[in-house]
Tab-separated table of C-alpha atoms and ligand atoms in Angstrom:
chain	number	residue	atom	x	y	z
A	21	MET	CA	122.120	47.998	-7.167
A	22	THR	CA	118.424	47.333	-6.622
A	23	PRO	CA	116.362	48.031	-9.730
A	24	GLN	CA	114.227	51.107	-9.198
A	25	LEU	CA	110.478	51.256	-9.524
A	26	THR	CA	108.859	54.234	-11.130
A	27	GLU	CA	105.759	55.710	-9.494
A	28	VAL	CA	102.432	54.868	-11.062
A	29	ASP	CA	99.445	57.194	-11.109
A	30	THR	CA	96.699	54.586	-10.844
A	31	LEU	CA	96.379	50.919	-10.007
A	32	THR	CA	93.454	48.612	-10.699
A	33	ILE	CA	93.177	44.963	-9.666
A	34	HIS	CA	90.739	42.491	-11.158
A	35	VAL	CA	90.633	39.427	-8.938
A	36	ILE	CA	90.155	36.699	-11.533
A	37	VAL	CA	90.484	33.814	-9.070
A	38	ASN	CA	90.347	33.729	-5.297
A	39	ASP	CA	89.130	31.158	-2.777
A	40	GLU	CA	86.204	33.261	-1.662
A	41	ILE	CA	83.693	35.373	-3.473
A	42	ASP	CA	81.413	38.002	-1.933
A	43	GLN	CA	78.980	39.557	-4.330
A	44	ILE	CA	77.215	41.718	-1.788
A	45	SER	CA	79.464	43.458	0.764
A	46	PRO	CA	80.357	47.091	0.086
A	47	SER	CA	83.976	48.254	0.247
A	48	PRO	CA	85.002	48.619	3.890
A	49	HIS	CA	87.775	51.108	3.095
A	50	PRO	CA	87.393	54.603	1.618
A	51	ALA	CA	90.623	54.310	-0.422
A	52	ILE	CA	89.606	51.016	-2.054
A	53	LYS	CA	86.783	51.387	-4.533
A	54	HIS	CA	84.792	48.437	-5.805
A	55	ALA	CA	81.291	47.867	-6.968
A	56	GLN	CA	79.182	45.447	-5.039
A	57	SER	CA	79.629	42.797	-7.670
A	58	PHE	CA	75.952	42.137	-8.237
A	59	LEU	CA	75.817	45.721	-9.396
A	60	GLY	CA	79.141	45.508	-11.225
A	61	ALA	CA	78.295	42.255	-13.004
A	62	PRO	CA	77.574	42.434	-16.713
A	63	LEU	CA	73.814	42.649	-17.140
A	64	THR	CA	72.034	40.846	-19.935
A	65	PRO	CA	69.750	43.076	-22.005
A	66	LEU	CA	66.328	41.542	-22.590
A	67	ALA	CA	64.759	41.782	-25.999
A	68	ALA	CA	61.490	43.649	-26.438
A	69	GLY	CA	58.670	41.152	-26.044
A	70	ALA	CA	60.719	39.016	-23.629
A	71	GLN	CA	60.869	41.351	-20.659
A	72	PRO	CA	59.282	39.763	-17.585
A	73	GLY	CA	57.708	42.447	-15.422
A	74	GLY	CA	58.865	45.026	-17.953
A	75	ALA	CA	62.523	44.755	-16.834
A	76	LYS	CA	64.891	45.566	-19.674
A	77	GLN	CA	67.931	43.888	-18.112
A	78	GLN	CA	68.551	40.671	-16.212
A	79	LEU	CA	71.175	39.731	-13.635
A	80	ARG	CA	72.036	36.199	-14.643
A	81	MET	CA	73.625	33.879	-12.120
A	82	ASP	CA	75.650	32.247	-14.882
A	83	LYS	CA	77.462	35.562	-15.416
A	84	LEU	CA	78.921	35.658	-11.886
A	85	CYS	CA	82.435	34.424	-11.147
A	86	CYS	CA	83.240	31.259	-9.228
A	87	GLY	CA	85.535	30.857	-6.249
A	88	ALA	CA	88.376	28.327	-6.392
A	89	HIS	CA	91.338	27.491	-4.179
A	90	GLY	CA	94.089	29.643	-5.680
A	91	LEU	CA	94.911	33.117	-6.851
A	92	SER	CA	95.006	35.068	-10.100
A	93	LEU	CA	95.158	38.867	-10.237
A	94	LEU	CA	95.068	41.076	-13.307
A	95	ILE	CA	96.919	44.258	-12.359
A	96	THR	CA	96.710	47.379	-14.507
A	97	ALA	CA	98.973	50.358	-13.817
A	98	THR	CA	99.009	53.722	-15.523
A	99	ARG	CA	101.499	56.545	-15.615
A	100	GLY	CA	100.515	59.524	-17.724
A	101	ALA	CA	99.295	58.157	-21.046
A	102	LYS	CA	101.020	54.784	-20.545
A	103	THR	CA	99.136	51.689	-19.392
A	104	HIS	CA	100.584	48.285	-18.579
A	105	THR	CA	98.844	45.064	-17.569
A	106	LEU	CA	100.377	42.150	-15.743
A	107	LEU	CA	98.849	38.839	-14.708
A	108	PHE	CA	100.016	37.685	-11.293
A	109	ASP	CA	99.419	33.919	-11.093
A	110	ALA	CA	96.837	31.955	-13.017
A	111	GLY	CA	94.732	30.129	-10.441
A	112	PRO	CA	94.378	26.370	-9.920
A	113	GLU	CA	92.737	25.133	-13.108
A	114	GLU	CA	92.139	26.134	-16.687
A	115	ALA	CA	88.351	25.980	-16.663
A	116	VAL	CA	87.959	28.417	-13.789
A	117	TRP	CA	90.414	30.918	-15.303
A	118	GLU	CA	88.647	30.787	-18.665
A	119	ARG	CA	85.225	31.029	-17.112
A	120	ASN	CA	85.996	33.933	-14.796
A	121	VAL	CA	87.849	35.960	-17.448
A	122	ALA	CA	84.832	35.590	-19.726
A	123	ARG	CA	82.388	36.433	-16.954
A	124	LEU	CA	84.385	39.517	-15.954
A	125	GLY	CA	84.305	40.598	-19.594
A	126	LEU	CA	88.102	40.989	-19.668
A	127	ASP	CA	90.174	41.126	-22.840
A	128	PRO	CA	93.047	38.667	-22.280
A	129	GLY	CA	94.884	40.328	-25.173
A	130	GLN	CA	95.794	43.263	-22.914
A	131	ILE	CA	98.074	41.071	-20.730
A	132	GLU	CA	101.733	41.768	-21.526
A	133	ARG	CA	103.434	39.712	-18.811
A	134	ILE	CA	102.571	36.830	-16.559
A	135	VAL	CA	104.480	36.470	-13.306
A	136	LEU	CA	104.221	33.212	-11.401
A	137	SER	CA	104.704	33.791	-7.670
A	138	HIS	CA	105.915	30.249	-6.981
A	139	TRP	CA	105.722	26.719	-8.304
A	140	HIS	CA	102.485	25.464	-6.787
A	141	ARG	CA	99.563	24.208	-8.784
A	142	ASP	CA	96.965	26.501	-7.180
A	143	HIS	CA	98.865	29.365	-8.858
A	144	SER	CA	100.070	27.707	-12.060
A	145	GLY	CA	97.129	25.462	-12.988
A	146	GLY	CA	95.471	27.976	-15.326
A	147	MET	CA	98.747	29.118	-16.918
A	148	LEU	CA	98.567	27.287	-20.249
A	149	SER	CA	95.012	28.371	-20.803
A	150	ALA	CA	95.897	31.963	-19.960
A	151	VAL	CA	98.741	31.953	-22.508
A	152	ARG	CA	96.527	30.434	-25.200
A	153	MET	CA	93.724	32.915	-24.543
A	154	ILE	CA	96.088	35.910	-24.502
A	155	GLU	CA	97.732	34.910	-27.781
A	156	GLY	CA	94.371	33.985	-29.311
A	157	ALA	CA	92.862	37.365	-28.384
A	158	LYS	CA	95.877	39.214	-29.784
A	159	ALA	CA	95.749	37.270	-33.047
A	160	LYS	CA	92.032	37.971	-33.381
A	161	ALA	CA	92.537	41.679	-32.804
A	162	GLY	CA	95.509	41.779	-35.185
A	163	LYS	CA	97.861	42.882	-32.388
A	164	GLY	CA	101.325	41.696	-33.360
A	165	LYS	CA	103.220	43.050	-30.370
A	166	GLY	CA	105.211	39.876	-29.747
A	167	LYS	CA	104.548	36.941	-27.495
A	168	VAL	CA	103.342	37.316	-23.939
A	169	ILE	CA	106.307	36.925	-21.579
A	170	VAL	CA	105.956	34.470	-18.729
A	171	ASP	CA	108.303	35.331	-15.867
A	172	LEU	CA	109.274	32.224	-13.907
A	173	HIS	CA	111.708	31.212	-11.210
A	174	PRO	CA	114.248	28.933	-12.925
A	175	GLU	CA	114.066	26.152	-10.335
A	176	ARG	CA	110.897	24.306	-11.203
A	177	PRO	CA	110.466	21.244	-8.994
A	178	ILE	CA	109.537	18.025	-10.762
A	179	LEU	CA	106.712	17.617	-8.276
A	180	ARG	CA	105.716	19.104	-4.956
A	181	GLY	CA	103.649	17.606	-2.196
A	182	ILE	CA	102.910	17.379	1.494
A	183	LYS	CA	104.017	14.547	3.715
A	184	VAL	CA	101.899	13.948	6.767
A	185	ARG	CA	101.878	10.189	7.266
A	186	GLU	CA	102.543	9.479	3.627
A	187	VAL	CA	103.214	11.773	0.674
A	188	VAL	CA	100.331	13.471	-1.075
A	189	SER	CA	101.486	14.909	-4.393
A	190	LEU	CA	100.182	18.042	-6.037
A	191	GLU	CA	99.625	17.939	-9.784
A	192	PRO	CA	102.840	18.952	-11.594
A	193	ASP	CA	103.185	22.565	-12.638
A	194	PRO	CA	103.288	23.267	-16.380
A	195	GLU	CA	106.755	22.673	-17.806
A	196	PHE	CA	108.797	25.445	-19.447
A	197	ALA	CA	108.398	23.742	-22.841
A	198	GLU	CA	104.618	23.463	-22.402
A	199	ILE	CA	104.381	27.183	-21.627
A	200	GLU	CA	106.437	27.992	-24.710
A	201	GLY	CA	104.377	25.518	-26.703
A	202	ALA	CA	101.196	27.349	-25.667
A	203	GLY	CA	102.615	30.477	-27.342
A	204	ALA	CA	104.591	32.347	-24.664
A	205	GLU	CA	108.171	33.485	-24.359
A	206	VAL	CA	109.651	32.226	-21.097
A	207	PHE	CA	111.837	34.548	-19.009
A	208	ARG	CA	113.641	32.841	-16.133
A	209	SER	CA	114.967	34.886	-13.248
A	210	SER	CA	115.830	34.461	-9.604
A	211	GLU	CA	117.016	38.073	-9.254
A	212	THR	CA	115.147	41.268	-8.483
A	213	HIS	CA	114.104	43.022	-11.697
A	214	THR	CA	111.639	45.561	-13.005
A	215	MET	CA	109.439	45.358	-16.059
A	216	LEU	CA	106.913	47.244	-18.172
A	217	ASP	CA	108.598	50.668	-18.045
A	218	ASP	CA	109.672	49.988	-14.440
A	219	MET	CA	106.058	50.130	-13.258
A	220	PHE	CA	106.334	46.641	-11.724
A	221	LEU	CA	109.115	44.999	-9.712
A	222	VAL	CA	109.565	41.267	-9.183
A	223	SER	CA	111.747	40.254	-6.260
A	224	GLY	CA	114.419	37.612	-6.096
A	225	GLU	CA	114.603	35.230	-3.158
A	226	ILE	CA	112.774	36.564	-0.105
A	227	PRO	CA	115.024	36.475	3.001
A	228	ARG	CA	113.618	34.391	5.858
A	229	ARG	CA	114.344	36.311	9.037
A	230	THR	CA	111.489	35.846	11.472
A	231	ALA	CA	111.681	32.885	13.830
A	232	TYR	CA	108.003	32.006	13.518
A	233	GLU	CA	107.469	31.926	9.726
A	234	GLY	CA	108.748	28.498	8.747
A	235	GLY	CA	107.048	27.746	5.428
A	236	ILE	CA	104.829	24.708	4.903
A	237	ARG	CA	105.009	22.051	7.565
A	238	GLY	CA	105.513	18.687	5.821
A	239	GLY	CA	106.338	20.295	2.451
A	240	VAL	CA	108.271	17.931	0.158
A	241	ARG	CA	109.556	17.841	-3.411
A	242	PHE	CA	110.390	14.918	-5.677
A	243	ASN	CA	114.018	15.157	-6.761
A	244	ALA	CA	115.992	13.948	-9.773
A	245	ARG	CA	117.280	10.973	-7.740
A	246	GLY	CA	113.731	9.703	-7.520
A	247	GLU	CA	113.191	10.556	-3.860
A	248	TRP	CA	110.906	12.858	-1.952
A	249	GLU	CA	112.959	15.389	0.023
A	250	THR	CA	112.007	18.022	2.566
A	251	ASP	CA	111.020	21.322	0.946
A	252	GLU	CA	109.205	23.411	3.519
A	253	LEU	CA	110.567	26.845	2.654
A	254	ILE	CA	109.443	27.173	-1.014
A	255	MET	CA	112.477	29.356	-1.741
A	256	ASP	CA	111.349	30.060	-5.323
A	257	GLU	CA	108.571	32.309	-4.045
A	258	ARG	CA	108.705	35.934	-5.209
A	259	LEU	CA	106.696	39.074	-4.609
A	260	VAL	CA	105.566	41.691	-7.116
A	261	MET	CA	105.164	45.337	-6.206
A	262	CYS	CA	104.278	48.776	-7.498
A	263	ASN	CA	104.844	52.257	-6.078
A	264	LEU	CA	101.520	54.076	-6.139
A	265	LYS	CA	101.927	57.858	-6.216
A	266	GLY	CA	100.960	59.559	-2.980
A	267	ARG	CA	100.279	56.204	-1.287
A	268	GLY	CA	103.327	53.936	-1.203
A	269	LEU	CA	104.214	50.352	-1.926
A	270	VAL	CA	101.494	48.022	-3.133
A	271	VAL	CA	102.841	44.513	-2.551
A	272	PHE	CA	101.392	41.439	-4.244
A	273	THR	CA	102.028	38.101	-2.569
A	274	GLY	CA	100.863	34.747	-3.917
A	275	CYS	CA	100.907	32.550	-0.839
A	276	SER	CA	103.424	34.130	1.571
A	277	HIS	CA	105.176	30.837	2.217
A	278	ALA	CA	108.087	33.142	3.127
A	279	GLY	CA	105.777	34.603	5.782
A	280	VAL	CA	103.738	37.733	5.231
A	281	VAL	CA	106.036	39.692	7.564
A	282	ASN	CA	109.172	38.577	5.713
A	283	VAL	CA	107.450	39.446	2.424
A	284	SER	CA	106.439	42.911	3.634
A	285	ARG	CA	109.822	43.700	5.164
A	286	HIS	CA	111.642	42.598	2.006
A	287	ALA	CA	109.337	44.739	-0.131
A	288	MET	CA	110.212	47.717	2.050
A	289	GLU	CA	113.936	46.978	1.716
A	290	LEU	CA	113.547	46.922	-2.055
A	291	GLY	CA	111.354	50.025	-1.946
A	292	GLY	CA	114.180	52.218	-0.685
A	293	GLY	CA	112.305	54.246	1.925
A	294	VAL	CA	108.884	54.317	0.283
A	295	PRO	CA	106.285	53.447	2.960
A	296	LEU	CA	104.260	50.251	2.836
A	297	TYR	CA	100.748	50.997	1.624
A	298	THR	CA	99.113	47.588	1.272
A	299	VAL	CA	99.739	43.853	0.920
A	300	VAL	CA	97.431	42.088	-1.533
A	301	GLY	CA	97.030	38.310	-1.801
A	302	GLY	CA	97.538	35.155	0.227
A	303	TYR	CA	98.998	35.543	3.717
A	304	HIS	CA	98.976	31.765	4.294
A	305	LEU	CA	97.839	31.822	7.877
A	306	ALA	CA	94.780	29.616	7.486
A	307	ASP	CA	96.631	26.748	9.160
A	308	GLY	CA	98.837	28.854	11.464
A	309	THR	CA	99.014	28.344	15.220
A	310	PRO	CA	97.423	31.040	17.410
A	311	GLU	CA	100.961	32.130	18.380
A	312	LYS	CA	102.004	32.496	14.739
A	313	LEU	CA	98.880	34.508	13.961
A	314	GLN	CA	99.519	36.800	16.931
A	315	LYS	CA	103.177	37.414	16.105
A	316	SER	CA	102.399	37.965	12.414
A	317	LEU	CA	99.747	40.490	13.360
A	318	GLU	CA	101.975	42.410	15.775
A	319	ASP	CA	104.867	42.599	13.317
A	320	LEU	CA	102.653	43.449	10.359
A	321	LYS	CA	100.974	46.224	12.326
A	322	ALA	CA	104.392	47.640	13.285
A	323	LEU	CA	105.108	48.184	9.564
A	324	GLU	CA	102.143	50.600	9.520
A	325	PRO	CA	100.385	49.543	6.326
A	326	LYS	CA	97.468	51.824	5.515
A	327	VAL	CA	95.343	49.024	4.049
A	328	LEU	CA	95.488	45.224	4.228
A	329	MET	CA	93.997	43.247	1.344
A	330	PRO	CA	94.153	39.573	2.347
A	331	GLY	CA	92.737	36.782	0.228
A	332	HIS	CA	93.350	33.190	-0.885
A	333	CYS	CA	95.083	31.207	1.910
A	334	THR	CA	94.923	33.910	4.591
A	335	GLY	CA	92.113	32.195	6.475
A	336	TRP	CA	89.172	33.740	8.296
A	337	ARG	CA	90.826	33.702	11.717
A	338	PHE	CA	93.572	36.105	10.647
A	339	LYS	CA	91.087	38.365	8.925
A	340	VAL	CA	89.041	38.555	12.122
A	341	ALA	CA	92.259	39.272	14.065
A	342	ILE	CA	93.193	42.127	11.687
A	343	GLU	CA	89.784	43.688	12.011
A	344	LYS	CA	90.007	43.566	15.812
A	345	ALA	CA	93.570	44.892	16.053
A	346	MET	CA	93.411	47.397	13.190
A	347	PRO	CA	89.772	48.390	12.811
A	348	GLY	CA	88.917	49.790	9.389
A	349	CYS	CA	92.328	48.890	7.893
A	350	MET	CA	91.232	45.793	6.000
A	351	ALA	CA	89.717	45.479	2.537
A	352	PRO	CA	89.759	41.721	1.839
A	353	ILE	CA	89.825	40.653	-1.798
A	354	PHE	CA	87.195	38.443	-3.388
A	355	GLY	CA	86.998	36.603	-6.691
A	356	GLY	CA	85.198	38.328	-9.551
A	357	THR	CA	85.657	41.827	-8.126
A	358	LYS	CA	87.517	44.827	-9.575
A	359	TYR	CA	89.363	47.018	-7.071
A	360	GLU	CA	90.512	50.554	-7.749
A	361	LEU	CA	93.130	51.971	-5.387
A	362	ILE	CA	92.118	55.614	-5.198
B	403	FE2	FE1	98.593	29.148	-2.799
């Protein structure tokens, strides 16, 4: 039986890391609330006697977040008096995760679980730092609620890469022992399961059913026999989702190597009749052919999402295509911005 999600009353997303930042644009969708980040950024109070022009506060450029190729979302859900916080992916590198968390003014100690969408360095690179900062913040605050749990697919490749003419390797993902060594408890699962009072669901393997969503062309992994082998489908990829009261399924996707249509359809299968509300994250269409973009758009539109929240590897061409085909439906995500789904 599919584990059942419980409805949540509210959902807030802090985008800790994303490829693009946009500190100026207002929210394009009435159901997605966010400050224009210049206005939402922490302001620095100026001491009396050091107030140029009489201004009491300063907007400092070194308090704004940085973009980086990757994704990291801090997702907070509430139901009644209960609140739970989950970190979905940890971005590509430690320095950018640390910097953006500090600049957003977030308390890492609130993170109870980390879910890694798939074994790729642009999602796992900040993981060890995140674990250390979470455990450090909890120790400082005297919160002894147990170790942060890192939820991982059990099949971690030794190395992944892309083969065009010759192999280009990614940096290795953190190893299970390194994650434990940083202070976390590792939970390995390839099955659908819920967590945090059933407010969040993590999928198992995402079925690949469309003919046009074929994973990463040239994807390879280094195997235990010491050879690079074809690995285009990235079968360890998983989605996370919530059921937002009165709205529907809010689906989080790291890179959509399964294809954003396969991801969305699988979320709906797991959701047991709850409508699709939005898909947040990387749609991985930046390098898609025009035909793939068109088919993805048609099939995504047929699922009738109320909002689309693309980021990371989606690519500007698909975002333009969404806006043309579904005017007013899109609220793209940007690094350093807090989104409230109202
Ligand atoms: Fe990615």
